[in-house]
Tab-separated table of C-alpha atoms and ligand atoms in Angstrom:
chain	number	residue	atom	x	y	z
A	300	UNK	CA	0.000	0.000	0.000
A	301	UNK	CA	2.770	2.414	0.940
A	302	UNK	CA	4.881	1.664	-2.123
A	303	UNK	CA	1.846	1.924	-4.393
A	304	UNK	CA	0.630	5.157	-2.839
A	305	UNK	CA	4.065	6.773	-3.059
A	306	UNK	CA	4.638	5.707	-6.688
A	307	UNK	CA	1.198	7.078	-7.556
A	308	UNK	CA	2.044	10.298	-5.759
A	309	UNK	CA	5.176	10.596	-7.896
A	310	UNK	CA	2.908	10.610	-10.962
A	311	UNK	CA	2.731	6.942	-11.976
A	312	UNK	CA	-0.445	4.986	-12.655
A	313	UNK	CA	-0.639	2.274	-10.015
A	314	UNK	CA	-2.953	-0.723	-9.726
A	315	UNK	CA	-2.890	-2.537	-6.388
A	316	UNK	CA	-3.867	-6.211	-6.309
A	317	UNK	CA	-4.951	-8.227	-3.297
A	318	UNK	CA	-6.779	-11.544	-2.981
A	319	UNK	CA	-8.921	-10.074	-0.181
A	320	UNK	CA	-12.054	-8.518	-1.691
A	321	UNK	CA	-12.908	-6.643	1.520
A	322	UNK	CA	-9.517	-5.002	1.605
A	323	UNK	CA	-9.793	-4.014	-2.060
A	324	UNK	CA	-13.284	-2.562	-1.467
A	325	UNK	CA	-12.068	-0.597	1.556
A	326	UNK	CA	-9.179	0.838	-0.435
A	327	UNK	CA	-11.298	1.681	-3.489
A	328	UNK	CA	-13.757	3.543	-1.286
A	329	UNK	CA	-11.014	5.701	0.175
A	330	UNK	CA	-10.409	3.758	3.383
A	331	UNK	CA	-7.151	2.486	4.831
A	332	UNK	CA	-7.167	-0.937	6.522
A	333	UNK	CA	-4.166	-0.291	8.805
A	334	UNK	CA	-3.023	2.496	11.084
A	335	UNK	CA	-0.037	4.142	9.418
A	336	UNK	CA	0.586	7.884	9.752
A	337	UNK	CA	0.146	9.895	6.505
A	338	UNK	CA	-0.957	6.823	4.524
A	339	UNK	CA	-4.755	7.458	4.515
A	340	UNK	CA	-4.296	10.966	3.084
A	341	UNK	CA	-1.859	9.718	0.453
A	342	UNK	CA	-4.184	6.894	-0.621
A	343	UNK	CA	-7.229	9.161	-0.765
A	344	UNK	CA	-5.461	11.898	-2.699
A	345	UNK	CA	-4.141	9.556	-5.400
A	346	UNK	CA	-7.411	7.673	-5.642
A	347	UNK	CA	-9.146	10.994	-6.287
A	348	UNK	CA	-6.559	11.981	-8.882
A	349	UNK	CA	-7.247	8.665	-10.689
A	350	UNK	CA	-3.657	7.444	-10.447
A	351	UNK	CA	-4.380	4.666	-7.953
A	352	UNK	CA	-6.938	1.850	-8.103
A	353	UNK	CA	-7.301	-1.554	-6.489
A	354	UNK	CA	-8.537	-4.880	-7.827
A	355	UNK	CA	-8.531	-8.587	-7.012
A	356	UNK	CA	-7.750	-9.423	-10.636
A	357	UNK	CA	-4.099	-10.198	-11.343
A	358	UNK	CA	-4.673	-10.339	-15.154
A	359	UNK	CA	-6.311	-6.910	-15.156
A	360	UNK	CA	-3.325	-5.384	-13.348
A	361	UNK	CA	-0.654	-7.298	-15.271
A	362	UNK	CA	-2.060	-6.463	-18.703
A	363	UNK	CA	-1.928	-2.730	-17.999
A	364	UNK	CA	1.464	-2.645	-16.262
A	365	UNK	CA	5.075	-2.347	-17.340
A	366	UNK	CA	6.542	-3.029	-13.917
A	367	UNK	CA	5.014	-5.441	-11.402
A	368	UNK	CA	5.978	-5.325	-7.714
A	369	UNK	CA	5.505	-8.469	-5.659
A	370	UNK	CA	4.888	-7.376	-2.053
A	371	UNK	CA	3.362	-10.505	-0.562
A	372	UNK	CA	3.981	-12.059	2.852
A	373	UNK	CA	6.867	-14.463	3.389
A	374	UNK	CA	5.903	-16.033	6.711
A	375	UNK	CA	8.158	-18.411	8.638
A	376	UNK	CA	7.808	-22.181	8.589
A	377	UNK	CA	8.498	-24.300	11.652
A	378	UNK	CA	12.262	-24.746	11.223
A	379	UNK	CA	12.741	-20.961	10.855
A	380	UNK	CA	12.829	-21.162	7.044
A	381	UNK	CA	10.620	-19.130	4.737
A	382	UNK	CA	7.269	-20.065	3.244
A	383	UNK	CA	7.381	-18.896	-0.363
A	384	UNK	CA	3.903	-20.079	-1.348
A	385	UNK	CA	2.543	-16.518	-1.686
A	386	UNK	CA	5.525	-15.550	-3.860
A	387	UNK	CA	4.952	-18.651	-5.976
A	388	UNK	CA	1.225	-17.944	-6.308
A	389	UNK	CA	1.896	-14.337	-7.343
A	390	UNK	CA	4.550	-15.396	-9.874
A	391	UNK	CA	2.211	-18.009	-11.337
A	392	UNK	CA	-0.625	-15.490	-11.628
A	393	UNK	CA	1.674	-12.991	-13.314
A	394	UNK	CA	3.048	-15.611	-15.719
A	395	UNK	CA	-0.439	-16.647	-16.824
A	396	UNK	CA	-1.371	-13.057	-17.624
A	397	UNK	CA	1.873	-11.888	-19.228
A	398	UNK	CA	1.210	-10.365	-22.674
A	399	UNK	CA	4.434	-8.485	-23.430
A	400	UNK	CA	7.855	-7.716	-21.889
A	401	UNK	CA	7.480	-6.833	-18.184
A	402	UNK	CA	9.744	-6.361	-15.213
A	403	UNK	CA	8.842	-8.348	-12.125
A	404	UNK	CA	10.226	-6.766	-8.993
A	405	UNK	CA	10.490	-8.681	-5.756
A	406	UNK	CA	9.895	-6.353	-2.842
A	407	UNK	CA	9.034	-9.070	-0.343
A	408	UNK	CA	11.811	-10.150	2.024
A	409	UNK	CA	12.977	-13.381	0.434
A	410	UNK	CA	15.860	-15.831	0.919
A	411	UNK	CA	18.881	-15.664	-1.341
A	412	UNK	CA	18.044	-17.435	-4.579
A	413	UNK	CA	14.356	-16.473	-4.684
A	414	UNK	CA	14.918	-14.311	-7.775
A	415	UNK	CA	15.942	-17.479	-9.626
A	416	UNK	CA	12.954	-19.309	-8.154
A	417	UNK	CA	10.556	-16.640	-9.455
A	418	UNK	CA	12.196	-16.849	-12.884
A	419	UNK	CA	11.759	-20.647	-12.901
A	420	UNK	CA	8.099	-20.426	-11.848
A	421	UNK	CA	7.342	-17.966	-14.644
A	422	UNK	CA	9.220	-19.984	-17.262
A	423	UNK	CA	7.496	-23.166	-16.091
A	424	UNK	CA	4.227	-21.444	-16.981
A	425	UNK	CA	5.333	-21.148	-20.569
A	426	UNK	CA	6.740	-17.620	-20.718
A	427	UNK	CA	9.903	-17.124	-22.761
A	428	UNK	CA	12.902	-15.783	-20.813
A	429	UNK	CA	13.136	-12.838	-23.216
A	430	UNK	CA	9.640	-11.678	-22.259
A	431	UNK	CA	10.445	-10.687	-18.687
A	432	UNK	CA	13.181	-9.767	-16.232
A	433	UNK	CA	13.299	-10.290	-12.494
A	434	UNK	CA	14.596	-7.601	-10.150
A	435	UNK	CA	15.116	-7.649	-6.396
A	436	UNK	CA	14.306	-4.291	-4.764
A	437	UNK	CA	14.136	-4.846	-1.006
A	438	UNK	CA	12.045	-2.730	1.318
A	439	UNK	CA	13.618	-0.808	4.201
A	440	UNK	CA	10.622	1.096	5.555
A	441	UNK	CA	9.665	0.966	9.219
A	442	UNK	CA	6.092	0.633	10.368
A	443	UNK	CA	4.858	3.828	11.946
A	444	UNK	CA	7.078	5.919	9.655
A	445	UNK	CA	6.562	4.006	6.448
A	446	UNK	CA	5.596	6.974	4.250
A	447	UNK	CA	8.505	9.062	5.472
A	448	UNK	CA	10.956	6.181	5.004
A	449	UNK	CA	9.671	5.571	1.479
A	450	UNK	CA	9.905	9.220	0.459
A	451	UNK	CA	13.305	9.752	2.128
A	452	UNK	CA	15.144	6.443	1.912
A	453	UNK	CA	18.808	6.153	2.978
A	454	UNK	CA	19.373	4.076	-0.141
A	455	UNK	CA	17.588	2.194	-2.885
A	456	UNK	CA	18.896	-1.300	-3.589
A	457	UNK	CA	18.255	-2.800	-7.010
A	458	UNK	CA	19.550	-6.260	-7.865
A	459	UNK	CA	19.173	-7.845	-11.286
A	460	UNK	CA	20.946	-9.872	-13.920
A	461	UNK	CA	19.472	-7.455	-16.456
A	462	UNK	CA	21.088	-4.042	-16.669
A	463	UNK	CA	18.141	-2.789	-18.709
A	464	UNK	CA	15.585	-3.817	-16.064
A	465	UNK	CA	17.663	-2.369	-13.222
A	466	UNK	CA	17.891	0.991	-15.038
A	467	UNK	CA	14.127	1.120	-15.628
A	468	UNK	CA	13.430	0.446	-11.955
A	469	UNK	CA	16.017	3.059	-10.979
A	470	UNK	CA	14.113	5.634	-13.075
A	471	UNK	CA	11.020	5.010	-10.959
A	472	UNK	CA	12.917	6.251	-7.907
A	473	UNK	CA	14.677	9.139	-9.628
A	474	UNK	CA	12.475	11.828	-8.087
A	475	UNK	CA	13.471	10.748	-4.568
A	476	UNK	CA	17.113	11.730	-5.083
A	477	UNK	CA	18.351	8.844	-2.965
A	478	UNK	CA	21.641	6.969	-3.383
A	479	UNK	CA	21.054	3.935	-5.559
A	480	UNK	CA	22.977	0.660	-5.257
A	481	UNK	CA	22.679	-1.444	-8.376
A	482	UNK	CA	23.944	-4.958	-7.876
A	483	UNK	CA	23.286	-8.630	-8.631
A	484	UNK	CA	20.054	-10.241	-7.455
A	485	UNK	CA	21.507	-12.451	-4.713
A	486	UNK	CA	23.504	-9.623	-3.148
A	487	UNK	CA	20.356	-7.482	-3.071
A	488	UNK	CA	18.431	-10.301	-1.394
A	489	UNK	CA	21.132	-10.684	1.227
A	490	UNK	CA	21.477	-6.916	1.825
A	491	UNK	CA	17.927	-6.963	3.169
A	492	UNK	CA	18.500	-9.799	5.647
A	493	UNK	CA	21.941	-8.587	6.696
A	494	UNK	CA	20.564	-5.074	7.363
A	495	UNK	CA	17.756	-6.339	9.592
A	496	UNK	CA	20.105	-8.770	11.339
A	497	UNK	CA	22.653	-6.044	12.009
A	498	UNK	CA	20.010	-3.714	13.457
A	499	UNK	CA	18.746	-6.537	15.678
A	500	UNK	CA	22.342	-7.197	16.747
A	501	UNK	CA	22.705	-3.566	17.820
A	502	UNK	CA	19.548	-3.876	19.910
A	503	UNK	CA	20.576	-7.137	21.590
A	504	UNK	CA	24.073	-5.798	22.194
A	505	UNK	CA	22.850	-2.689	23.992
A	506	UNK	CA	20.346	-4.790	25.944
A	507	UNK	CA	23.149	-7.081	27.123
A	508	UNK	CA	25.150	-4.031	28.223
A	509	UNK	CA	22.004	-2.802	30.012
A	510	UNK	CA	21.986	-6.011	32.056
A	511	UNK	CA	25.500	-5.172	33.196
A	512	UNK	CA	24.442	-1.598	34.039
A	513	UNK	CA	21.749	-2.978	36.350
A	514	UNK	CA	24.510	-4.675	38.382
A	515	UNK	CA	26.575	-1.474	38.621
A	516	UNK	CA	25.952	2.241	39.093
A	517	UNK	CA	26.172	2.848	35.321
A	518	UNK	CA	23.154	4.130	33.362
A	519	UNK	CA	22.501	2.554	29.940
A	520	UNK	CA	21.151	5.860	28.563
A	521	UNK	CA	24.482	7.544	29.270
A	522	UNK	CA	26.416	4.547	27.968
A	523	UNK	CA	24.379	4.410	24.735
A	524	UNK	CA	24.795	8.154	24.262
A	525	UNK	CA	28.555	7.878	24.617
A	526	UNK	CA	28.874	4.802	22.423
A	527	UNK	CA	26.501	6.133	19.738
A	528	UNK	CA	28.458	9.394	19.464
A	529	UNK	CA	31.194	7.468	17.653
A	530	UNK	CA	30.373	8.039	13.990
A	531	UNK	CA	31.553	4.508	13.206
A	532	UNK	CA	28.769	3.177	15.461
A	533	UNK	CA	25.962	5.790	15.309
A	534	UNK	CA	23.174	6.439	17.829
A	535	UNK	CA	20.322	4.634	16.026
A	536	UNK	CA	18.958	1.345	17.352
A	537	UNK	CA	20.800	1.627	20.647
A	538	UNK	CA	17.568	1.995	22.609
A	539	UNK	CA	17.687	-0.583	25.401
A	540	UNK	CA	14.333	-2.026	26.311
A	541	UNK	CA	12.187	-5.122	26.083
A	542	UNK	CA	13.842	-6.278	22.873
A	543	UNK	CA	12.753	-6.306	19.273
A	544	UNK	CA	9.357	-7.555	18.126
A	545	UNK	CA	7.244	-6.982	15.049
A	546	UNK	CA	6.750	-8.935	11.867
A	547	UNK	CA	10.301	-8.543	10.584
A	548	UNK	CA	13.273	-8.845	12.928
A	549	UNK	CA	12.308	-12.063	14.772
A	550	UNK	CA	11.329	-13.797	11.528
A	551	UNK	CA	14.264	-12.517	9.498
A	552	UNK	CA	16.876	-13.438	12.105
A	553	UNK	CA	15.484	-16.969	12.214
A	554	UNK	CA	15.415	-17.199	8.432
A	555	UNK	CA	19.000	-15.978	8.063
A	556	UNK	CA	20.194	-18.363	10.761
A	557	UNK	CA	18.404	-21.267	9.154
A	558	UNK	CA	19.640	-20.446	5.643
A	559	UNK	CA	23.247	-19.866	6.748
A	560	UNK	CA	23.239	-23.132	8.714
A	561	UNK	CA	21.851	-25.040	5.736
A	562	UNK	CA	24.605	-23.668	3.507
A	563	UNK	CA	27.326	-24.557	6.025
A	564	UNK	CA	28.181	-20.927	6.846
A	565	UNK	CA	26.232	-20.399	10.057
A	566	UNK	CA	26.134	-16.810	11.336
A	567	UNK	CA	26.362	-18.024	14.919
A	568	UNK	CA	26.422	-14.523	16.422
A	569	UNK	CA	22.706	-14.420	15.580
A	570	UNK	CA	22.068	-17.249	18.056
A	571	UNK	CA	23.288	-14.930	20.807
A	572	UNK	CA	21.233	-12.036	19.404
A	573	UNK	CA	18.125	-14.173	19.533
A	574	UNK	CA	18.884	-15.601	22.988
A	575	UNK	CA	19.334	-12.109	24.449
A	576	UNK	CA	16.079	-11.009	22.844
A	577	UNK	CA	14.183	-14.065	24.103
A	578	UNK	CA	15.351	-13.309	27.634
A	579	UNK	CA	14.193	-9.672	27.751
A	580	UNK	CA	10.611	-10.205	28.873
A	581	UNK	CA	11.264	-13.029	31.401
A	582	UNK	CA	13.971	-10.884	32.984
A	583	UNK	CA	11.719	-7.810	33.147
A	584	UNK	CA	8.774	-9.761	34.558
A	585	UNK	CA	11.068	-11.267	37.205
A	586	UNK	CA	12.010	-7.740	38.318
A	587	UNK	CA	8.301	-6.932	38.696
A	588	UNK	CA	7.719	-10.124	40.691
A	589	UNK	CA	10.803	-9.524	42.865
A	590	UNK	CA	9.468	-6.084	43.789
A	591	UNK	CA	5.755	-6.774	44.131
A	592	UNK	CA	5.383	-10.476	44.616
A	593	UNK	CA	4.915	-12.775	47.547
A	594	UNK	CA	6.843	-16.066	47.702
A	595	UNK	CA	3.918	-18.204	46.689
A	596	UNK	CA	2.859	-20.207	43.673
A	597	UNK	CA	0.995	-17.170	42.351
A	598	UNK	CA	3.311	-14.382	43.490
A	599	UNK	CA	1.161	-11.546	42.071
A	600	UNK	CA	-2.201	-12.885	43.286
A	601	UNK	CA	-4.380	-10.051	44.587
A	602	UNK	CA	-2.320	-7.419	42.786
A	603	UNK	CA	-3.607	-5.221	39.988
A	604	UNK	CA	-1.125	-4.042	37.399
A	605	UNK	CA	-1.641	-1.387	34.725
A	606	UNK	CA	-0.053	-2.043	31.333
A	607	UNK	CA	0.496	0.918	28.995
A	608	UNK	CA	1.123	0.202	25.311
A	609	UNK	CA	0.148	-2.988	23.479
A	610	UNK	CA	1.266	-2.601	19.845
A	611	UNK	CA	4.780	-3.849	19.002
A	612	UNK	CA	5.955	-0.251	18.613
A	613	UNK	CA	4.386	3.218	18.644
A	614	UNK	CA	2.383	4.651	15.726
A	615	UNK	CA	1.062	1.309	14.563
A	616	UNK	CA	-1.798	-1.019	15.504
A	617	UNK	CA	0.311	-4.031	14.563
A	618	UNK	CA	0.383	-6.687	17.296
A	619	UNK	CA	2.657	-9.181	15.555
A	620	UNK	CA	5.352	-10.364	17.993
A	621	UNK	CA	4.376	-7.510	20.334
A	622	UNK	CA	6.079	-7.757	23.720
A	623	UNK	CA	2.746	-6.980	25.393
A	624	UNK	CA	1.477	-10.461	24.503
A	625	UNK	CA	4.246	-12.218	26.404
A	626	UNK	CA	4.187	-9.720	29.282
A	627	UNK	CA	0.425	-9.922	29.788
A	628	UNK	CA	0.507	-13.717	29.748
A	629	UNK	CA	3.414	-13.869	32.208
A	630	UNK	CA	1.802	-11.390	34.618
A	631	UNK	CA	-1.514	-13.223	34.406
A	632	UNK	CA	0.228	-16.533	35.057
A	633	UNK	CA	1.773	-14.990	38.159
A	634	UNK	CA	-1.770	-14.205	39.352
A	635	UNK	CA	-2.057	-10.472	38.583
A	636	UNK	CA	-5.229	-8.777	37.384
A	637	UNK	CA	-4.426	-6.504	34.447
A	638	UNK	CA	-5.773	-3.143	33.360
A	639	UNK	CA	-4.373	-2.341	29.933
A	640	UNK	CA	-4.438	0.642	27.599
A	641	UNK	CA	-3.213	1.396	24.072
A	642	UNK	CA	-4.082	4.496	22.001
A	643	UNK	CA	-5.110	2.448	18.931
A	644	UNK	CA	-4.214	-1.255	19.106
A	645	UNK	CA	-6.842	-2.291	21.681
A	646	UNK	CA	-9.116	-4.236	19.329
A	647	UNK	CA	-6.251	-6.100	17.668
A	648	UNK	CA	-4.790	-6.813	21.108
A	649	UNK	CA	-8.038	-8.154	22.517
A	650	UNK	CA	-8.235	-10.701	19.698
A	651	UNK	CA	-4.754	-11.997	20.534
A	652	UNK	CA	-4.379	-11.578	24.295
A	653	UNK	CA	-7.985	-12.345	25.210
A	654	UNK	CA	-10.232	-11.012	27.975
A	655	UNK	CA	-9.614	-13.264	30.939
A	656	UNK	CA	-8.361	-11.281	33.904
A	657	UNK	CA	-7.770	-8.305	31.652
A	658	UNK	CA	-9.697	-5.063	31.518
A	659	UNK	CA	-9.190	-2.960	28.370
A	660	UNK	CA	-9.321	0.682	29.465
A	661	UNK	CA	-10.136	4.003	27.797
A	662	UNK	CA	-7.163	5.959	29.149
A	663	UNK	CA	-3.869	5.475	31.004
A	664	UNK	CA	-5.471	6.951	34.132
A	665	UNK	CA	-8.309	4.428	34.041
A	666	UNK	CA	-5.723	1.655	33.593
A	667	UNK	CA	-3.926	2.904	36.714
A	668	UNK	CA	-7.012	2.554	38.958
A	669	UNK	CA	-6.163	0.412	41.983
A	670	UNK	CA	-2.839	-0.662	40.472
A	671	UNK	CA	0.239	-1.631	42.440
A	672	UNK	CA	2.434	-0.874	39.463
A	673	UNK	CA	2.328	0.593	35.989
A	674	UNK	CA	4.256	-1.233	33.288
A	675	UNK	CA	5.296	0.736	30.195
A	676	UNK	CA	5.519	-1.717	27.294
A	677	UNK	CA	5.312	0.537	24.215
A	678	UNK	CA	6.780	4.027	24.088
A	679	UNK	CA	3.771	5.911	22.702
A	680	UNK	CA	4.378	9.680	22.805
A	681	UNK	CA	1.143	10.102	24.797
A	682	UNK	CA	2.777	8.358	27.760
A	683	UNK	CA	5.737	10.721	27.926
A	684	UNK	CA	3.324	13.598	28.591
A	685	UNK	CA	1.274	11.824	31.278
A	686	UNK	CA	0.274	13.799	34.346
A	687	UNK	CA	2.222	11.711	36.827
A	688	UNK	CA	0.557	13.280	39.863
A	689	UNK	CA	-2.862	12.354	38.540
A	690	UNK	CA	-1.621	8.854	37.692
A	691	UNK	CA	-0.327	8.412	41.242
A	692	UNK	CA	-3.632	9.342	42.849
A	693	UNK	CA	-5.290	6.455	40.976
A	694	UNK	CA	-2.798	3.862	42.195
A	695	UNK	CA	-2.485	1.769	45.324
A	696	UNK	CA	1.319	1.659	45.185
A	697	UNK	CA	3.112	4.293	43.061
A	698	UNK	CA	5.634	2.187	41.159
A	699	UNK	CA	6.534	2.467	37.485
A	700	UNK	CA	8.240	-0.365	35.624
A	701	UNK	CA	9.459	1.340	32.468
A	702	UNK	CA	10.329	-1.205	29.798
A	703	UNK	CA	11.272	1.474	27.255
A	704	UNK	CA	13.077	4.106	29.340
A	705	UNK	CA	10.670	6.878	28.374
A	706	UNK	CA	11.157	8.840	31.611
A	707	UNK	CA	14.153	10.244	33.385
A	708	UNK	CA	14.531	8.776	36.884
A	709	UNK	CA	14.391	12.268	38.496
A	710	UNK	CA	11.145	13.193	36.727
A	711	UNK	CA	9.441	10.082	38.092
A	712	UNK	CA	10.917	10.041	41.591
A	713	UNK	CA	10.178	13.775	41.990
A	714	UNK	CA	6.526	12.896	41.334
A	715	UNK	CA	6.693	10.400	44.207
A	716	UNK	CA	7.116	7.145	42.275
A	717	UNK	CA	9.516	4.295	42.782
A	718	UNK	CA	11.074	3.773	39.357
A	719	UNK	CA	12.380	0.628	37.701
A	720	UNK	CA	13.868	1.192	34.267
A	721	UNK	CA	16.049	-0.797	31.884
A	722	UNK	CA	19.803	-0.667	32.450
A	723	UNK	CA	19.771	1.275	35.702
A	724	UNK	CA	19.390	0.376	39.359
A	725	UNK	CA	15.917	1.231	40.705
A	726	UNK	CA	15.316	4.770	41.973
A	727	UNK	CA	13.235	5.750	45.012
A	728	UNK	CA	11.338	9.010	45.583
B	1011	UGA	C1	12.254	-3.100	10.519
B	1011	UGA	C2	13.424	-2.321	9.897
B	1011	UGA	O1	13.811	-1.237	10.749
B	1011	UGA	C3	13.050	-1.784	8.525
B	1011	UGA	O2	14.187	-1.142	7.934
B	1011	UGA	C4	12.581	-2.929	7.647
B	1011	UGA	O3	12.146	-2.484	6.376
B	1011	UGA	C5	11.437	-3.677	8.317
B	1011	UGA	O4	11.860	-4.134	9.616
B	1011	UGA	C6	11.077	-4.847	7.450
B	1011	UGA	O5	11.908	-5.757	7.310
B	1011	UGA	O6	10.019	-4.827	6.825
B	1011	UGA	P1	9.977	-2.437	11.780
B	1011	UGA	O7	9.926	-3.870	12.180
B	1011	UGA	O8	8.770	-1.793	11.191
B	1011	UGA	O9	11.184	-2.196	10.718
B	1011	UGA	O10	10.326	-1.566	13.078
B	1011	UGA	P2	11.669	-1.046	13.792
B	1011	UGA	O11	11.530	0.382	14.019
B	1011	UGA	O12	12.891	-1.509	13.113
B	1011	UGA	O13	11.573	-1.792	15.206
B	1011	UGA	C7	11.701	-3.216	15.322
B	1011	UGA	C8	11.737	-3.605	16.780
B	1011	UGA	O14	12.958	-3.172	17.384
B	1011	UGA	C9	10.616	-2.983	17.618
B	1011	UGA	O15	10.110	-3.979	18.489
B	1011	UGA	C10	11.303	-1.899	18.415
B	1011	UGA	O16	10.699	-1.673	19.659
B	1011	UGA	C11	12.693	-2.505	18.598
B	1011	UGA	N1	13.748	-1.478	18.830
B	1011	UGA	C12	14.071	-0.591	17.863
B	1011	UGA	C13	14.429	-1.476	20.043
B	1011	UGA	O17	14.167	-2.301	20.948
B	1011	UGA	N2	15.421	-0.546	20.238
B	1011	UGA	C14	15.767	0.354	19.284
B	1011	UGA	O18	16.683	1.168	19.530
B	1011	UGA	C15	15.073	0.346	18.068
């Protein structure tokens, strides 16, 4: 949706295809099925201008197009590998409709070698190799800032065996004035995985250092600031917290590990990255239990805890691999009653986390009612501006467990709270 809307906004005619009729109807009537800042306006504007339409018909879209982007899901299979059935189905549909030379661009995150796989699928459906080219053009946008990332990318990566196809795709991006890396298909495929894996490594690294900070008088915020000031390292993705979630990093790290192992070149550092990430929530929940719990089978029985933030990150309603799922289950298992709040992900969260022992609230203050602790799980901007005095009056015990380090210890202790954050010893009022 984001790629299509941005290409339309740059003046191209774009036809979006999805197998879900409801989604297509929503989009054609000017709606937007996900929460993504700036996207609804962009979709509406280009729909009105007649540059953007949606259909469930692959042939209709293929016949009218010169360039076809494949942006389907590539979910994990049990051993961590990648399920390419949606890529295969899209390639088959395209092949059956192909009427003249077209460029097929893989935007989905796919294992090295998938470009060749797509080529084989299309040829198997009777299309001559001279009638199409395959290009890999990986996606680097982040949810929550997808439109911004697409309009102002750090780089565009285009991988293809065909110089002609790569140049045509490059022209599409010309107006963005971004650095363009033209390379072979397999390198482009691996650039995507290696980028996500490196970012995840930065996160797990800083989280491991945060664990050490908690055993000393050091403060991870200061450490990250000092480390990130080195231009060879950079400050981005050094935010210690509850670890990475979402639909990309966990899946992509597993896929890269599995693929590298299969090829006899295991990237074993990623085992440690994953292990550190898997340990974030259990470690955080243990700190909550150590502070609030009794030494019984259900250490948090009789306690109410407020949970702020349910989506996997701010500015999205996406609950995939959200840390809130694991945290809510662990706190419930320890016997706590939960009062939870999220600015927009509540309905998606309810479907996944369920209702038992959980009250979904209309505001952070309502979630704080009768609570012995507030747990910050997602760093929504709204929470940074909370009226801490008002929050405190709602609570039974004024304790904040900040899983994303959104507050400064002084700010919270001055307001009369005990404060547990990541990578720092607890602070008292
Ligand atoms: C990620 C990449 O950042 C994008 O470049 C990529 O295109 C996308 O995956 C993808 O493969 O499709 P996304 O998952 O939307 O984007 O979100 P991020 O902003 O990268 O955050 C991922 C996770 O890391 C979140 O759970 C976030 O809370 C966590 N994170 C991020 C930290 O714990 N600390 C940080 O400093 C930064």
